[in-house]
CSV table of C-alpha atoms and ligand atoms in Angstrom, one decimal:
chain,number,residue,atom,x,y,z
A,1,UNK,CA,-7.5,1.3,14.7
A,2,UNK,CA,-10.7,1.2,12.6
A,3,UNK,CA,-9.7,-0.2,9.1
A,4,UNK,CA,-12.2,2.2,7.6
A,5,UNK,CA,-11.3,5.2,9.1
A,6,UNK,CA,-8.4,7.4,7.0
A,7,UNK,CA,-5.5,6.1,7.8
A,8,UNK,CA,-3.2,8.5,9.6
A,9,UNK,CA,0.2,9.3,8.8
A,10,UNK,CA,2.8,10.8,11.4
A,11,UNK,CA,4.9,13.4,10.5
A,12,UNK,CA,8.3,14.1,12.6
A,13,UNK,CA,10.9,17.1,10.8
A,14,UNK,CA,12.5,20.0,12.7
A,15,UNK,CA,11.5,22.3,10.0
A,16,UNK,CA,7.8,23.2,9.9
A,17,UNK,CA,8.4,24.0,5.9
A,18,UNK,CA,9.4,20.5,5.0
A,19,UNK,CA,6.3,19.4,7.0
A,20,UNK,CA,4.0,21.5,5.2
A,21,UNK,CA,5.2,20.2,2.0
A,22,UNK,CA,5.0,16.8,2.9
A,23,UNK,CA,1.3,17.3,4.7
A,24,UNK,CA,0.3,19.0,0.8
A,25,UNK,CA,0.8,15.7,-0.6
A,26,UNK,CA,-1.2,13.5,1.3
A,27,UNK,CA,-3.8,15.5,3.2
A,28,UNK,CA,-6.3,14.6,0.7
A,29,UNK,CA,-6.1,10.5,1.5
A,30,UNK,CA,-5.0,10.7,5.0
A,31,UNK,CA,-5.3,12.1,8.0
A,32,UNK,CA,-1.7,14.0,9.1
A,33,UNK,CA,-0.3,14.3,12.7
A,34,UNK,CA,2.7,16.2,12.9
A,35,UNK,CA,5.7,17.3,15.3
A,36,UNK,CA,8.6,19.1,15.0
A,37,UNK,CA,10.4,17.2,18.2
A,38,UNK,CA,11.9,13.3,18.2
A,39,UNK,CA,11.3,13.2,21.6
A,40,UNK,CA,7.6,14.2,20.9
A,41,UNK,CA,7.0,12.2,17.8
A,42,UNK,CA,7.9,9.4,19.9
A,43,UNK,CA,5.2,10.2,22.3
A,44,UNK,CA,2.5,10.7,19.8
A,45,UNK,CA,3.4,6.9,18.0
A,46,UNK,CA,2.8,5.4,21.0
A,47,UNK,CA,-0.4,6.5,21.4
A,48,UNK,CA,-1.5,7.5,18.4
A,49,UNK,CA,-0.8,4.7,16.5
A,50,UNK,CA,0.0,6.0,12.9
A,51,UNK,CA,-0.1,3.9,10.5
A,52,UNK,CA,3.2,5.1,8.7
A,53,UNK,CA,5.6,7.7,9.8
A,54,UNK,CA,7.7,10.3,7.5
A,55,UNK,CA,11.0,11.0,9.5
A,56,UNK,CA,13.6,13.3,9.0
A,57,UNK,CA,17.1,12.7,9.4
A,58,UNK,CA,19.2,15.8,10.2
A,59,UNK,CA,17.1,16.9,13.4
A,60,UNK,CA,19.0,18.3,16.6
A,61,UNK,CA,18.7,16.9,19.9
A,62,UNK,CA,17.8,13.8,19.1
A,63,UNK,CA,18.4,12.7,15.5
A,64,UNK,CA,16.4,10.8,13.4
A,65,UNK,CA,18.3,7.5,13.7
A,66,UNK,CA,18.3,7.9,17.4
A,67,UNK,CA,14.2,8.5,16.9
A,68,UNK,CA,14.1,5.3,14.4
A,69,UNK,CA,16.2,3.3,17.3
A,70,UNK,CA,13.9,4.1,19.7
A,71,UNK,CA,10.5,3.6,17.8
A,72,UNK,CA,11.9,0.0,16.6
A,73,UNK,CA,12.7,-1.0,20.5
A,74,UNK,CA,9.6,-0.5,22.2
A,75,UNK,CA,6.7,-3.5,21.3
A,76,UNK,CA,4.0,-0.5,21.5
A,77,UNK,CA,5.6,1.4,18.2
A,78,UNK,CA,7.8,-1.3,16.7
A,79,UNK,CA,5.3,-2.4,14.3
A,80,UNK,CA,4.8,1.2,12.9
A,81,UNK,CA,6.4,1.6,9.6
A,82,UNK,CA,8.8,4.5,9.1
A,83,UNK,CA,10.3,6.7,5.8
A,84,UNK,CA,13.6,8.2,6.5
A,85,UNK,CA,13.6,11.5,4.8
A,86,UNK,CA,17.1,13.3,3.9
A,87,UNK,CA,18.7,15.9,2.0
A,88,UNK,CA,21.4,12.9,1.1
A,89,UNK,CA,20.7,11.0,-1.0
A,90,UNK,CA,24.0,8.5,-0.5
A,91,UNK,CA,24.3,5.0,-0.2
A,92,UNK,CA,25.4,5.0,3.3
A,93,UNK,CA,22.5,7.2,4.7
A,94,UNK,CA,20.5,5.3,3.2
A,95,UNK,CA,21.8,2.1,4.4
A,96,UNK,CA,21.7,2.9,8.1
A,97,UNK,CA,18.3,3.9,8.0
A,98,UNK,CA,17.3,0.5,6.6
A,99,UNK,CA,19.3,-1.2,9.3
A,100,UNK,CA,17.6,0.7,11.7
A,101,UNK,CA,14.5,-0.2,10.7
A,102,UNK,CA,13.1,2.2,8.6
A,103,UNK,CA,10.8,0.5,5.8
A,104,UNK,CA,11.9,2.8,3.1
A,105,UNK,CA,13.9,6.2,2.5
A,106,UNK,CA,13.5,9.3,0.0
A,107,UNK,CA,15.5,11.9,-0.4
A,108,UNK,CA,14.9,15.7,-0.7
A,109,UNK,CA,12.9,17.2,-2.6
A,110,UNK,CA,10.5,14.7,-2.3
A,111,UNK,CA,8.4,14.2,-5.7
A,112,UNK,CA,4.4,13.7,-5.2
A,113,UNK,CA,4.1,11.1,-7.3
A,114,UNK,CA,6.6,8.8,-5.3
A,115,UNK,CA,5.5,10.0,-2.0
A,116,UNK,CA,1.9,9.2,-2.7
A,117,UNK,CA,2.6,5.9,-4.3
A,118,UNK,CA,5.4,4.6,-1.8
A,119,UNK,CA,2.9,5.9,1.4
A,120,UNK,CA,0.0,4.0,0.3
A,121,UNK,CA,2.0,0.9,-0.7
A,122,UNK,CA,3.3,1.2,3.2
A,123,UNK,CA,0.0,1.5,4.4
A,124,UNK,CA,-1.7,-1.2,2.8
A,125,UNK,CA,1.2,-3.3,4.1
A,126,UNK,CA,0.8,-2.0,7.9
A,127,UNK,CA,-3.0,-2.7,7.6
A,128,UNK,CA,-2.9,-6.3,6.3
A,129,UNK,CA,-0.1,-6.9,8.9
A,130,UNK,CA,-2.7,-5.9,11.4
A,131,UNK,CA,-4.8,-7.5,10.2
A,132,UNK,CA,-3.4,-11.0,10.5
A,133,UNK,CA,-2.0,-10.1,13.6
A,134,UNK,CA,-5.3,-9.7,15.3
A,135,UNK,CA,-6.4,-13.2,13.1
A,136,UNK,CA,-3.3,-15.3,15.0
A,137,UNK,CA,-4.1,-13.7,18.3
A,138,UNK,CA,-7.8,-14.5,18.9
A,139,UNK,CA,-9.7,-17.1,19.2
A,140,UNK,CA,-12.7,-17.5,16.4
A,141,UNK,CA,-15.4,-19.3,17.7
A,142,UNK,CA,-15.1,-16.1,20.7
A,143,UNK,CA,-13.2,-13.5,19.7
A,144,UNK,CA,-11.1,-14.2,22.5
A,145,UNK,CA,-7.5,-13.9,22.9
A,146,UNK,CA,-6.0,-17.2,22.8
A,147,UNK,CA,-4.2,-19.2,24.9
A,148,UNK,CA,-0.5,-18.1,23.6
A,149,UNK,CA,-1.8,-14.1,23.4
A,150,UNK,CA,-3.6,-14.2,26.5
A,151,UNK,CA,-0.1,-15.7,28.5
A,152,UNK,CA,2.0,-13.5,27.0
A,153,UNK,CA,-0.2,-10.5,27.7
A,154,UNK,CA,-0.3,-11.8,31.5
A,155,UNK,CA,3.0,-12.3,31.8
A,156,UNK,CA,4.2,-8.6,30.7
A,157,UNK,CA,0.9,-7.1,33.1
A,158,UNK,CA,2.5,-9.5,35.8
A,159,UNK,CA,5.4,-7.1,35.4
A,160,UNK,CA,4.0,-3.6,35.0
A,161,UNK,CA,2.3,-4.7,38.2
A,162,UNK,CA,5.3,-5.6,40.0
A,163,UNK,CA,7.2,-2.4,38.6
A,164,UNK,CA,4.3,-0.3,39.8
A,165,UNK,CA,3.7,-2.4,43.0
A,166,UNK,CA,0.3,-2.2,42.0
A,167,UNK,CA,-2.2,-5.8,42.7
A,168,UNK,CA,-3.2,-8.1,39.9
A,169,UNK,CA,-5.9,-10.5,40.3
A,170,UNK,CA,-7.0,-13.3,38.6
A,171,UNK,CA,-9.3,-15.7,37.5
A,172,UNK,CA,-9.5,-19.3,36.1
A,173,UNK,CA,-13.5,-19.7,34.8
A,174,UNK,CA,-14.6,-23.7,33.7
A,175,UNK,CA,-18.1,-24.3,32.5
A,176,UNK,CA,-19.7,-26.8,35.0
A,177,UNK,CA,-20.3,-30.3,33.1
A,178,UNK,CA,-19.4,-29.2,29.8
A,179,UNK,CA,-18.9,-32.6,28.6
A,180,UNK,CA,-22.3,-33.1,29.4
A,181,UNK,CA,-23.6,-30.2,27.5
A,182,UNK,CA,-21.8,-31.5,24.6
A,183,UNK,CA,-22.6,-35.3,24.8
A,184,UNK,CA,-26.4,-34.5,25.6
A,185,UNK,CA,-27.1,-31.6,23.4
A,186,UNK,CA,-24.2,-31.4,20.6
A,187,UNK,CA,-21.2,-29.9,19.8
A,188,UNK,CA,-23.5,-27.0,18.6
A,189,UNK,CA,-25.0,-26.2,21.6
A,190,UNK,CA,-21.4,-26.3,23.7
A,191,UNK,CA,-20.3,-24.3,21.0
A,192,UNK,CA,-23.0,-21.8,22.3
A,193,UNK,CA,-22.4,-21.9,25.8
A,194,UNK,CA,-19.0,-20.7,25.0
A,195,UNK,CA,-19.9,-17.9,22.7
A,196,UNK,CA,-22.8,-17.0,25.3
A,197,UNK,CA,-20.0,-16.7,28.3
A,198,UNK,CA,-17.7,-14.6,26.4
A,199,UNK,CA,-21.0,-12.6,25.6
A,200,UNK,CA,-21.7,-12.2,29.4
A,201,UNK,CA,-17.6,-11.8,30.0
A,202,UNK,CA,-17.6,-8.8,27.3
A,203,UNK,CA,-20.2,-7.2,29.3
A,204,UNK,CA,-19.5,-7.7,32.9
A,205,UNK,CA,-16.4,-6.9,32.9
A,206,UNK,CA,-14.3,-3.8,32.7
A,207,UNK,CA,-12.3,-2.2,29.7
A,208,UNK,CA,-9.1,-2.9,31.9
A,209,UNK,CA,-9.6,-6.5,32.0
A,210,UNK,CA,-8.4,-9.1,29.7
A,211,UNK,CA,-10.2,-12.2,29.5
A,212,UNK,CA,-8.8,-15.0,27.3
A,213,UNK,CA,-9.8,-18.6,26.3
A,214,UNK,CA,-6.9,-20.9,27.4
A,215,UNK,CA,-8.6,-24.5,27.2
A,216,UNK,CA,-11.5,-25.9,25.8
A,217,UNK,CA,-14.1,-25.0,28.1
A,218,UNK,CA,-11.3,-22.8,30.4
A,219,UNK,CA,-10.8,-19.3,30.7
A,220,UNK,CA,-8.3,-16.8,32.4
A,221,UNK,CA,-9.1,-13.2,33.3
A,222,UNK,CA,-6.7,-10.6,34.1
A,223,UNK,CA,-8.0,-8.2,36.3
A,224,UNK,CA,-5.5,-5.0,37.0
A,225,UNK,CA,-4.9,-2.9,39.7
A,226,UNK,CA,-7.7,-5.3,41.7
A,227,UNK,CA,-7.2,-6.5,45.7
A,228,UNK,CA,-9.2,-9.6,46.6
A,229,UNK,CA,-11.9,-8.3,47.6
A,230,UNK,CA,-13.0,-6.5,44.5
A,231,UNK,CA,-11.7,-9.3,42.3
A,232,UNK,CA,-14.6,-11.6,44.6
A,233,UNK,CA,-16.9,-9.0,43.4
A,234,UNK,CA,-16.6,-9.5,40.0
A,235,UNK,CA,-16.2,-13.5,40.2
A,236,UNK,CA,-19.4,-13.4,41.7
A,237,UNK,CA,-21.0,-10.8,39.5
A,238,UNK,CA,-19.5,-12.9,36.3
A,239,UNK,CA,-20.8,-16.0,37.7
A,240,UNK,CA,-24.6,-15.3,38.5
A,241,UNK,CA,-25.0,-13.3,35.0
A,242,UNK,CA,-23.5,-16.8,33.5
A,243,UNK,CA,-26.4,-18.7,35.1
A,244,UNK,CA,-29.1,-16.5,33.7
A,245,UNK,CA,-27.9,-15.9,30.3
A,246,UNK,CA,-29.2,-19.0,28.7
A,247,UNK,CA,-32.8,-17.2,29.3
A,248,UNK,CA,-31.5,-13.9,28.9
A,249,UNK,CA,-29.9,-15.1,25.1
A,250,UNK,CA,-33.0,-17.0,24.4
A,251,UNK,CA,-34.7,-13.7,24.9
A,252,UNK,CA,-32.5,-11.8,22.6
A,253,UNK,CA,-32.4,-14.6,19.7
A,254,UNK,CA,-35.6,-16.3,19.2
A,255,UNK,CA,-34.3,-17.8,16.3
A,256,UNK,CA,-32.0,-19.7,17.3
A,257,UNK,CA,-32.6,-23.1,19.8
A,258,UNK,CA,-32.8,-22.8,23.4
A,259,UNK,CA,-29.4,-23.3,24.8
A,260,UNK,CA,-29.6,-25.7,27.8
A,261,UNK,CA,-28.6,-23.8,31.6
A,262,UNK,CA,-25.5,-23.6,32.5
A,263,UNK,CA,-22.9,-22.3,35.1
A,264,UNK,CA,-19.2,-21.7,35.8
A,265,UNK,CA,-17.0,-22.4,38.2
A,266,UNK,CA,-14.2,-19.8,39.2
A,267,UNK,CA,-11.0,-19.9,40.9
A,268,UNK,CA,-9.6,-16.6,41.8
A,269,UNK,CA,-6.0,-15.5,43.0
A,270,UNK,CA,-3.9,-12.2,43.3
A,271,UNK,CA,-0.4,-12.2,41.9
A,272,UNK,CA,2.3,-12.2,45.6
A,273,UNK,CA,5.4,-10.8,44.7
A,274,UNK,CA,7.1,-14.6,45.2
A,275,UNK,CA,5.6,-15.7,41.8
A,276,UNK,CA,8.5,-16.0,39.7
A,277,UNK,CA,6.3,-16.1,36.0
A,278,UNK,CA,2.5,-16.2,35.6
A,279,UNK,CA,2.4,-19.9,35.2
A,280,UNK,CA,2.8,-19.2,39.3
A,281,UNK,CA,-0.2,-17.3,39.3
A,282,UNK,CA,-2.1,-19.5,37.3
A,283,UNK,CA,-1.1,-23.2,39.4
A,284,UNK,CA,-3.2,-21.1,42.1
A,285,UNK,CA,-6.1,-20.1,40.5
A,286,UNK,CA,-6.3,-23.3,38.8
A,287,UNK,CA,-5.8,-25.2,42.2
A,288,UNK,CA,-8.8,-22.6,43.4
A,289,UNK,CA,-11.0,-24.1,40.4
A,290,UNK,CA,-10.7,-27.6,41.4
A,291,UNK,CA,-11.5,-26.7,45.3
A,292,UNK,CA,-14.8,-25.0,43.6
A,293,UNK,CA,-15.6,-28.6,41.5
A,294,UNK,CA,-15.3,-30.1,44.2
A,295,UNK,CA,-17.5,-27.9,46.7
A,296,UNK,CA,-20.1,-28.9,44.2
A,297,UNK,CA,-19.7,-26.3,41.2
A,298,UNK,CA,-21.3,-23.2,40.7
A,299,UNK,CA,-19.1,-21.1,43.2
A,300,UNK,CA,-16.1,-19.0,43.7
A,301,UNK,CA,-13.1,-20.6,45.6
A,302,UNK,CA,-10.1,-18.4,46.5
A,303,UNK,CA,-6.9,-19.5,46.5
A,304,UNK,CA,-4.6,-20.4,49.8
A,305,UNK,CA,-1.5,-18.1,49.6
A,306,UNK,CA,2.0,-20.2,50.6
A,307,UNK,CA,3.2,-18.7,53.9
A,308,UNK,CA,6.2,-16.5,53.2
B,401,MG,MG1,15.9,18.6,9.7
């Protein structure tokens, strides 16, 4: 979600007339997605990603509170904040909503003035929830995920995988002599070589992939749906556009100073459906990584599966 764009605000009601009404009152300051189906709307926050949803109570099929239960128990809509509308206006109505989940509740008719100033206190809250969100989840100095995001994103894509019996590879990345880089030419200058390789990562890999900085000098990719093979093909790929990007950033930035050669060292794996967590996963690539130091750097080693 772009924080500049309009934010958008999902409507779910059975009635097209109470939608129209509510749509009237907020058109002009946000952009409005509506439904007149739970089982729809549920769809749509998933992967539309409103910032806020207005959603009515009395509702056949699948009633509001049942809509509210669901939204609040899966991690991809859970965050979304939702506005129980009703023609009650009781305590109790109003009570189970908020123990659903819902954020806030108004009843019918709903005033303009109230709607408006409720919606964007909502959204302001949403966006600056985001907001810190995406702060406690990435790295700075690479804009990264770090370590804790990055493992608990592997871990639940170790389970789609396994769920959709579909491969996972993955990769353990060190810079070579880092130490070195930092004792010789400063902090500022390893500082650099990291920035530079999530550079290179950003642009070498694919949008599928998740790459996150899990050490130091350390980093893990995910790379979905991937045998070993192709994962090989993009270790190696990753790992020559490393060794030229010093020149190649130098090129770009004439400012700033020269940063000193440098390559990687990779360790790659695929996820067997004996690994009980990712941790699993990760012994092996990491065991991978030390075979490559110790081949002499600057290389690719693969992992030795256990028999099974
Ligand atoms: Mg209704």
């Amino acid at each position: 979600m772009n924080q500049n764009e309009k934010p958008q605000i999902l409507i779910i009601d059975d009635a097209p007339m109470n939608i129209l009404i509510l749509a009237r009152m907020l058109s002009d300051e946000y952009e409005v997605l509506q439904t007149t189906g739970g089982k729809e709307g549920i769809a749509m926050a998933g992967t539309k990603q409103p910032d806020l949803i207005f959603l009515d109570i009395e509702m056949p099929e699948m009633d509001g509170y049942e809509v509210c239960s669901a939204l609040k128990a899966n991690r991809i809509t859970a965050d979304i904040p939702v506005i129980i509308m009703t023609a009650h206006s009781d305590q109790e109505s109003e009570v189970q909503a908020l123990e659903l989940g819902a954020v806030d509740f108004i009843s019918r008719p709903p005033v303009p003035a109230i709607v408006r100033a409720r919606t964007r206190t909502h959204v302001t809250l949403k966006r600056q929830a985001d907001a810190l969100r995406l702060l406690s989840n990435t790295d700075a100095l690479t804009g990264m995920s770090n370590r804790r995001h990055f493992l608990e994103h592997a871990e639940l894509e170790l389970v789609r995988m396994r769920r959709n019996e579909r491969a996972l590879a993955i990769l353990m990345i060190d810079i070579d002599r880092f130490k070195m880089i930092n004792d010789t030419y400063g902090h500022a200058k390893g500082d650099l070589a990291l920035q530079t390789l999530a550079w290179v990562a950003q642009r070498e890999l694919r949008q599928i992939d998740i790459i996150g900085r899990i050490g130091g000098e350390e980093f893990a990719v995910l790379l979905p749906e991937t045998q070993q093979p192709g994962a090989m093909l993009v270790a190696e790929r990753l790992r020559i556009a490393i060794e030229g990007s010093s020149v190649e950033f130098a090129a770009l930035n004439p400012d700033i100073p020269k940063l000193p050669d440098f390559t990687v060292s990779i360790g790659l794996t695929i996820a067997l459906k004996a690994d009980q967590n990712f941790s699993a996963c990760l012994a092996r690539a990491d065991a991978a990584l030390y075979q490559a130091k110790k081949e002499g750097r600057n290389r690719v080693c693969i992992a030795d599966l256990p028999q099974v």
